Amino acid sequence: MQIIADLHIHSGYARACSPQLTIENIDIWAKKKGIDVISVADFTHPGRFKEMKEVLVDQGNGLYKVKGSNIGTQFIMGTEVSCIYRHRDKTRRLHLCLFLSSIEKVAEFNKGLTSRGGKLKSDGRPILGMSAKDILKLVMEIDTVGFVVPAHIWTPWFAIFGSKSGYDSMEECFEELTSEIKAVETGLSSDPPMNWQWSALEAL
């Protein structure tokens, strides 16, 4: 069975993104584009979270659909965060895509970020002072089936392997939790076959 998915999008709560990116509009346009599963996007933002609770209904399998819609688009609880922090005597800047199994788990995660100083109202893609490893830890603590995907991994800025503020290896970033990273987003800078040329990424 082939599933076409878009797991990295944004909403009107993210900077420089259209206010037309409501969940109901995404439902309509995902169908027109042939997308079966799509990220709800920006679930850390209070405005988006309120919208999610109002318009989505749980399908019982970790996916949601718009109430009253017969379109069939399935929504996964996904978002992106921006991490800026010091590690190994360098300033690190990288983006992570996060996925959780339910709105309830999202509420717990957002509470965890807020308790750690996260200012979630500032942007749909919040800037956090937490390390990538600590974000992964929080996801694992809250949701046993939640997962983290390093975003657009070769982008010079804001990527795990970015030349400006990234790392030289996955292990340098996530240390003993590296095995918990099961996938990466290649982004527009590369494609999967290019990444598989590096043995460290062969399993992803």
PDB file of C-alpha atoms in Angstrom:
ATOM      1  CA  MET A   1       0.000   0.000   0.000  1.00  0.00           C
ATOM      2  CA  GLN A   2       1.417   3.352  -1.030  1.00  0.00           C
ATOM      3  CA  ILE A   3       0.805   6.369   1.190  1.00  0.00           C
ATOM      4  CA  ILE A   4       1.680   9.867   0.038  1.00  0.00           C
ATOM      5  CA  ALA A   5       2.539  12.015   3.052  1.00  0.00           C
ATOM      6  CA  ASP A   6       3.703  15.561   3.717  1.00  0.00           C
ATOM      7  CA  LEU A   7       5.189  15.595   7.202  1.00  0.00           C
ATOM      8  CA  HIS A   8       6.762  19.060   7.245  1.00  0.00           C
ATOM      9  CA  ILE A   9       4.463  22.015   6.701  1.00  0.00           C
ATOM     10  CA  HIS A  10       3.503  25.126   8.660  1.00  0.00           C
ATOM     11  CA  SER A  11       0.408  27.096   9.607  1.00  0.00           C
ATOM     12  CA  GLY A  12      -0.566  30.728   9.752  1.00  0.00           C
ATOM     13  CA  TYR A  13       0.963  30.820  13.238  1.00  0.00           C
ATOM     14  CA  ALA A  14       4.473  30.418  11.812  1.00  0.00           C
ATOM     15  CA  ARG A  15       6.416  33.423  10.600  1.00  0.00           C
ATOM     16  CA  ALA A  16       6.091  34.278   6.905  1.00  0.00           C
ATOM     17  CA  CYS A  17       3.328  31.701   6.369  1.00  0.00           C
ATOM     18  CA  SER A  18      -0.138  32.369   4.996  1.00  0.00           C
ATOM     19  CA  PRO A  19      -3.030  32.860   7.436  1.00  0.00           C
ATOM     20  CA  GLN A  20      -4.989  30.684   4.984  1.00  0.00           C
ATOM     21  CA  LEU A  21      -3.122  27.616   6.279  1.00  0.00           C
ATOM     22  CA  THR A  22      -5.964  26.538   8.526  1.00  0.00           C
ATOM     23  CA  ILE A  23      -6.539  22.860   9.218  1.00  0.00           C
ATOM     24  CA  GLU A  24      -9.773  22.907   7.211  1.00  0.00           C
ATOM     25  CA  ASN A  25      -8.077  24.512   4.201  1.00  0.00           C
ATOM     26  CA  ILE A  26      -5.187  22.055   4.409  1.00  0.00           C
ATOM     27  CA  ASP A  27      -7.759  19.244   4.430  1.00  0.00           C
ATOM     28  CA  ILE A  28      -9.171  20.510   1.136  1.00  0.00           C
ATOM     29  CA  TRP A  29      -5.862  21.186  -0.591  1.00  0.00           C
ATOM     30  CA  ALA A  30      -4.213  17.959   0.526  1.00  0.00           C
ATOM     31  CA  LYS A  31      -6.955  16.123  -1.360  1.00  0.00           C
ATOM     32  CA  LYS A  32      -6.378  18.238  -4.470  1.00  0.00           C
ATOM     33  CA  LYS A  33      -2.645  17.524  -4.295  1.00  0.00           C
ATOM     34  CA  GLY A  34      -3.133  13.786  -3.757  1.00  0.00           C
ATOM     35  CA  ILE A  35      -1.754  13.753  -0.201  1.00  0.00           C
ATOM     36  CA  ASP A  36      -3.106  11.033   2.084  1.00  0.00           C
ATOM     37  CA  VAL A  37      -1.428  11.941   5.396  1.00  0.00           C
ATOM     38  CA  ILE A  38      -0.264  15.416   6.395  1.00  0.00           C
ATOM     39  CA  SER A  39       1.204  17.055   9.477  1.00  0.00           C
ATOM     40  CA  VAL A  40      -1.162  19.172  11.538  1.00  0.00           C
ATOM     41  CA  ALA A  41       1.785  21.621  11.844  1.00  0.00           C
ATOM     42  CA  ASP A  42       2.828  24.009  14.605  1.00  0.00           C
ATOM     43  CA  PHE A  43       1.098  22.119  17.417  1.00  0.00           C
ATOM     44  CA  THR A  44       3.170  23.931  20.044  1.00  0.00           C
ATOM     45  CA  HIS A  45       1.425  27.246  19.334  1.00  0.00           C
ATOM     46  CA  PRO A  46      -1.583  27.898  21.632  1.00  0.00           C
ATOM     47  CA  GLY A  47      -3.662  29.185  18.732  1.00  0.00           C
ATOM     48  CA  ARG A  48      -3.015  26.145  16.594  1.00  0.00           C
ATOM     49  CA  PHE A  49      -3.582  23.806  19.525  1.00  0.00           C
ATOM     50  CA  LYS A  50      -6.997  25.396  20.153  1.00  0.00           C
ATOM     51  CA  GLU A  51      -7.847  24.982  16.471  1.00  0.00           C
ATOM     52  CA  MET A  52      -6.789  21.321  16.590  1.00  0.00           C
ATOM     53  CA  LYS A  53      -9.082  20.589  19.518  1.00  0.00           C
ATOM     54  CA  GLU A  54     -11.994  22.325  17.821  1.00  0.00           C
ATOM     55  CA  VAL A  55     -11.850  20.800  14.339  1.00  0.00           C
ATOM     56  CA  LEU A  56     -10.113  17.412  14.565  1.00  0.00           C
ATOM     57  CA  VAL A  57     -11.531  14.037  15.558  1.00  0.00           C
ATOM     58  CA  ASP A  58      -9.399  11.061  16.624  1.00  0.00           C
ATOM     59  CA  GLN A  59      -9.478   8.057  14.273  1.00  0.00           C
ATOM     60  CA  GLY A  60      -8.104   5.750  16.965  1.00  0.00           C
ATOM     61  CA  ASN A  61      -4.890   4.938  15.103  1.00  0.00           C
ATOM     62  CA  GLY A  62      -2.758   7.982  15.865  1.00  0.00           C
ATOM     63  CA  LEU A  63      -4.302   9.907  12.978  1.00  0.00           C
ATOM     64  CA  TYR A  64      -7.054  12.523  12.927  1.00  0.00           C
ATOM     65  CA  LYS A  65      -9.522  13.929  10.420  1.00  0.00           C
ATOM     66  CA  VAL A  66     -11.565  17.114  10.201  1.00  0.00           C
ATOM     67  CA  LYS A  67     -14.956  16.827  11.898  1.00  0.00           C
ATOM     68  CA  GLY A  68     -17.765  16.448   9.376  1.00  0.00           C
ATOM     69  CA  SER A  69     -15.380  16.216   6.426  1.00  0.00           C
ATOM     70  CA  ASN A  70     -15.755  13.439   3.863  1.00  0.00           C
ATOM     71  CA  ILE A  71     -12.507  14.355   2.115  1.00  0.00           C
ATOM     72  CA  GLY A  72     -10.462  11.663   3.845  1.00  0.00           C
ATOM     73  CA  THR A  73      -7.247  13.537   4.612  1.00  0.00           C
ATOM     74  CA  GLN A  74      -5.534  12.071   7.678  1.00  0.00           C
ATOM     75  CA  PHE A  75      -3.627  14.378  10.045  1.00  0.00           C
ATOM     76  CA  ILE A  76      -0.631  13.318  12.119  1.00  0.00           C
ATOM     77  CA  MET A  77       0.432  15.254  15.214  1.00  0.00           C
ATOM     78  CA  GLY A  78       3.587  16.836  13.804  1.00  0.00           C
ATOM     79  CA  THR A  79       5.488  20.083  14.251  1.00  0.00           C
ATOM     80  CA  GLU A  80       8.918  21.678  13.873  1.00  0.00           C
ATOM     81  CA  VAL A  81      10.997  23.365  16.562  1.00  0.00           C
ATOM     82  CA  SER A  82      14.144  25.470  16.331  1.00  0.00           C
ATOM     83  CA  CYS A  83      16.899  24.672  18.838  1.00  0.00           C
ATOM     84  CA  ILE A  84      19.623  27.223  19.607  1.00  0.00           C
ATOM     85  CA  TYR A  85      22.062  26.266  22.355  1.00  0.00           C
ATOM     86  CA  ARG A  86      25.707  25.828  23.338  1.00  0.00           C
ATOM     87  CA  HIS A  87      27.247  22.362  23.127  1.00  0.00           C
ATOM     88  CA  ARG A  88      30.888  21.296  22.988  1.00  0.00           C
ATOM     89  CA  ASP A  89      32.025  24.933  23.030  1.00  0.00           C
ATOM     90  CA  LYS A  90      29.989  25.902  19.961  1.00  0.00           C
ATOM     91  CA  THR A  91      26.629  27.522  19.326  1.00  0.00           C
ATOM     92  CA  ARG A  92      24.350  24.966  17.691  1.00  0.00           C
ATOM     93  CA  ARG A  93      21.336  25.856  15.588  1.00  0.00           C
ATOM     94  CA  LEU A  94      19.155  23.113  14.224  1.00  0.00           C
ATOM     95  CA  HIS A  95      15.565  22.310  13.393  1.00  0.00           C
ATOM     96  CA  LEU A  96      13.767  19.141  14.432  1.00  0.00           C
ATOM     97  CA  CYS A  97      10.467  17.681  13.272  1.00  0.00           C
ATOM     98  CA  LEU A  98       8.542  16.033  16.105  1.00  0.00           C
ATOM     99  CA  PHE A  99       5.680  13.546  15.968  1.00  0.00           C
ATOM    100  CA  LEU A 100       3.374  12.467  18.792  1.00  0.00           C
ATOM    101  CA  SER A 101       0.515   9.988  18.934  1.00  0.00           C
ATOM    102  CA  SER A 102      -2.385  12.129  20.188  1.00  0.00           C
ATOM    103  CA  ILE A 103      -3.626  15.600  21.060  1.00  0.00           C
ATOM    104  CA  GLU A 104      -3.366  14.580  24.717  1.00  0.00           C
ATOM    105  CA  LYS A 105       0.343  13.811  24.296  1.00  0.00           C
ATOM    106  CA  VAL A 106       0.772  17.133  22.500  1.00  0.00           C
ATOM    107  CA  ALA A 107      -0.747  18.909  25.522  1.00  0.00           C
ATOM    108  CA  GLU A 108       1.753  17.163  27.819  1.00  0.00           C
ATOM    109  CA  PHE A 109       4.652  18.004  25.535  1.00  0.00           C
ATOM    110  CA  ASN A 110       3.675  21.663  25.271  1.00  0.00           C
ATOM    111  CA  LYS A 111       3.407  21.839  29.051  1.00  0.00           C
ATOM    112  CA  GLY A 112       6.884  20.335  29.297  1.00  0.00           C
ATOM    113  CA  LEU A 113       8.330  22.938  26.939  1.00  0.00           C
ATOM    114  CA  THR A 114       6.649  25.781  28.826  1.00  0.00           C
ATOM    115  CA  SER A 115       7.999  24.530  32.153  1.00  0.00           C
ATOM    116  CA  ARG A 116      11.476  24.598  30.608  1.00  0.00           C
ATOM    117  CA  GLY A 117      11.151  28.222  29.540  1.00  0.00           C
ATOM    118  CA  GLY A 118       9.734  27.760  26.050  1.00  0.00           C
ATOM    119  CA  LYS A 119       7.817  30.797  24.754  1.00  0.00           C
ATOM    120  CA  LEU A 120       5.309  28.983  22.602  1.00  0.00           C
ATOM    121  CA  LYS A 121       3.177  32.013  21.681  1.00  0.00           C
ATOM    122  CA  SER A 122       6.051  33.677  19.838  1.00  0.00           C
ATOM    123  CA  ASP A 123       6.037  31.531  16.698  1.00  0.00           C
ATOM    124  CA  GLY A 124       4.535  28.379  15.253  1.00  0.00           C
ATOM    125  CA  ARG A 125       8.103  27.144  15.005  1.00  0.00           C
ATOM    126  CA  PRO A 126       9.280  28.131  18.496  1.00  0.00           C
ATOM    127  CA  ILE A 127      12.907  28.963  19.227  1.00  0.00           C
ATOM    128  CA  LEU A 128      13.997  26.874  22.191  1.00  0.00           C
ATOM    129  CA  GLY A 129      17.111  26.989  24.336  1.00  0.00           C
ATOM    130  CA  MET A 130      17.003  23.219  24.770  1.00  0.00           C
ATOM    131  CA  SER A 131      19.447  20.869  23.095  1.00  0.00           C
ATOM    132  CA  ALA A 132      18.327  18.482  20.375  1.00  0.00           C
ATOM    133  CA  LYS A 133      19.100  15.614  22.735  1.00  0.00           C
ATOM    134  CA  ASP A 134      16.925  17.116  25.478  1.00  0.00           C
ATOM    135  CA  ILE A 135      14.045  17.561  23.025  1.00  0.00           C
ATOM    136  CA  LEU A 136      14.375  13.901  22.075  1.00  0.00           C
ATOM    137  CA  LYS A 137      14.432  12.928  25.757  1.00  0.00           C
ATOM    138  CA  LEU A 138      11.242  14.883  26.423  1.00  0.00           C
ATOM    139  CA  VAL A 139       9.461  13.260  23.483  1.00  0.00           C
ATOM    140  CA  MET A 140      10.517   9.810  24.715  1.00  0.00           C
ATOM    141  CA  GLU A 141       9.406  10.529  28.284  1.00  0.00           C
ATOM    142  CA  ILE A 142       5.956  11.679  27.207  1.00  0.00           C
ATOM    143  CA  ASP A 143       5.117   9.345  24.331  1.00  0.00           C
ATOM    144  CA  THR A 144       6.516   5.826  23.900  1.00  0.00           C
ATOM    145  CA  VAL A 145       5.717   5.919  20.183  1.00  0.00           C
ATOM    146  CA  GLY A 146       6.655   9.559  19.606  1.00  0.00           C
ATOM    147  CA  PHE A 147       9.686  10.238  17.444  1.00  0.00           C
ATOM    148  CA  VAL A 148      12.080  12.953  16.292  1.00  0.00           C
ATOM    149  CA  VAL A 149      13.343  13.570  12.751  1.00  0.00           C
ATOM    150  CA  PRO A 150      16.215  16.021  12.161  1.00  0.00           C
ATOM    151  CA  ALA A 151      14.943  18.494   9.553  1.00  0.00           C
ATOM    152  CA  HIS A 152      16.557  19.426   6.187  1.00  0.00           C
ATOM    153  CA  ILE A 153      19.812  17.981   7.482  1.00  0.00           C
ATOM    154  CA  TRP A 154      22.256  19.640   5.049  1.00  0.00           C
ATOM    155  CA  THR A 155      20.935  23.212   5.131  1.00  0.00           C
ATOM    156  CA  PRO A 156      23.949  25.396   6.090  1.00  0.00           C
ATOM    157  CA  TRP A 157      21.988  27.125   8.852  1.00  0.00           C
ATOM    158  CA  PHE A 158      19.632  25.352  11.251  1.00  0.00           C
ATOM    159  CA  ALA A 159      20.483  21.733  10.396  1.00  0.00           C
ATOM    160  CA  ILE A 160      22.211  18.886  12.182  1.00  0.00           C
ATOM    161  CA  PHE A 161      24.916  18.649   9.502  1.00  0.00           C
ATOM    162  CA  GLY A 162      24.788  22.326   8.533  1.00  0.00           C
ATOM    163  CA  SER A 163      28.206  23.832   7.843  1.00  0.00           C
ATOM    164  CA  LYS A 164      27.519  26.963   9.907  1.00  0.00           C
ATOM    165  CA  SER A 165      26.253  25.625  13.228  1.00  0.00           C
ATOM    166  CA  GLY A 166      25.668  21.879  13.009  1.00  0.00           C
ATOM    167  CA  TYR A 167      27.540  18.725  13.958  1.00  0.00           C
ATOM    168  CA  ASP A 168      29.925  16.362  12.183  1.00  0.00           C
ATOM    169  CA  SER A 169      27.962  13.259  13.156  1.00  0.00           C
ATOM    170  CA  MET A 170      24.633  12.160  14.570  1.00  0.00           C
ATOM    171  CA  GLU A 171      26.453  10.714  17.598  1.00  0.00           C
ATOM    172  CA  GLU A 172      28.045  14.059  18.417  1.00  0.00           C
ATOM    173  CA  CYS A 173      24.566  15.549  18.708  1.00  0.00           C
ATOM    174  CA  PHE A 174      22.421  12.834  20.273  1.00  0.00           C
ATOM    175  CA  GLU A 175      25.171  10.849  22.036  1.00  0.00           C
ATOM    176  CA  GLU A 176      23.804   7.660  23.663  1.00  0.00           C
ATOM    177  CA  LEU A 177      20.320   8.344  22.239  1.00  0.00           C
ATOM    178  CA  THR A 178      21.458   8.285  18.604  1.00  0.00           C
ATOM    179  CA  SER A 179      19.809   4.907  18.004  1.00  0.00           C
ATOM    180  CA  GLU A 180      16.431   6.551  18.705  1.00  0.00           C
ATOM    181  CA  ILE A 181      16.737   8.560  15.478  1.00  0.00           C
ATOM    182  CA  LYS A 182      15.097   6.394  12.815  1.00  0.00           C
ATOM    183  CA  ALA A 183      14.805   8.876   9.948  1.00  0.00           C
ATOM    184  CA  VAL A 184      16.063  12.215   8.648  1.00  0.00           C
ATOM    185  CA  GLU A 185      14.542  14.790   6.329  1.00  0.00           C
ATOM    186  CA  THR A 186      16.805  15.224   3.315  1.00  0.00           C
ATOM    187  CA  GLY A 187      15.249  18.583   2.463  1.00  0.00           C
ATOM    188  CA  LEU A 188      15.835  20.435  -0.795  1.00  0.00           C
ATOM    189  CA  SER A 189      19.625  20.208  -0.451  1.00  0.00           C
ATOM    190  CA  SER A 190      19.830  16.483  -1.212  1.00  0.00           C
ATOM    191  CA  ASP A 191      17.868  13.334  -1.939  1.00  0.00           C
ATOM    192  CA  PRO A 192      17.909   9.879  -0.284  1.00  0.00           C
ATOM    193  CA  PRO A 193      20.406   8.263  -2.731  1.00  0.00           C
ATOM    194  CA  MET A 194      22.873  11.099  -2.093  1.00  0.00           C
ATOM    195  CA  ASN A 195      22.585  10.571   1.665  1.00  0.00           C
ATOM    196  CA  TRP A 196      23.014   6.799   1.425  1.00  0.00           C
ATOM    197  CA  GLN A 197      26.481   7.369  -0.017  1.00  0.00           C
ATOM    198  CA  TRP A 198      27.531   8.179   3.553  1.00  0.00           C
ATOM    199  CA  SER A 199      27.659   4.927   5.501  1.00  0.00           C
ATOM    200  CA  ALA A 200      26.493   6.663   8.694  1.00  0.00           C
ATOM    201  CA  LEU A 201      23.111   7.289   7.062  1.00  0.00           C
ATOM    202  CA  GLU A 202      22.645   3.954   5.300  1.00  0.00           C
ATOM    203  CA  ALA A 203      20.156   2.671   7.857  1.00  0.00           C
ATOM    204  CA  LEU A 204      17.960   5.784   7.768  1.00  0.00           C
TER     205      LEU A 204
END
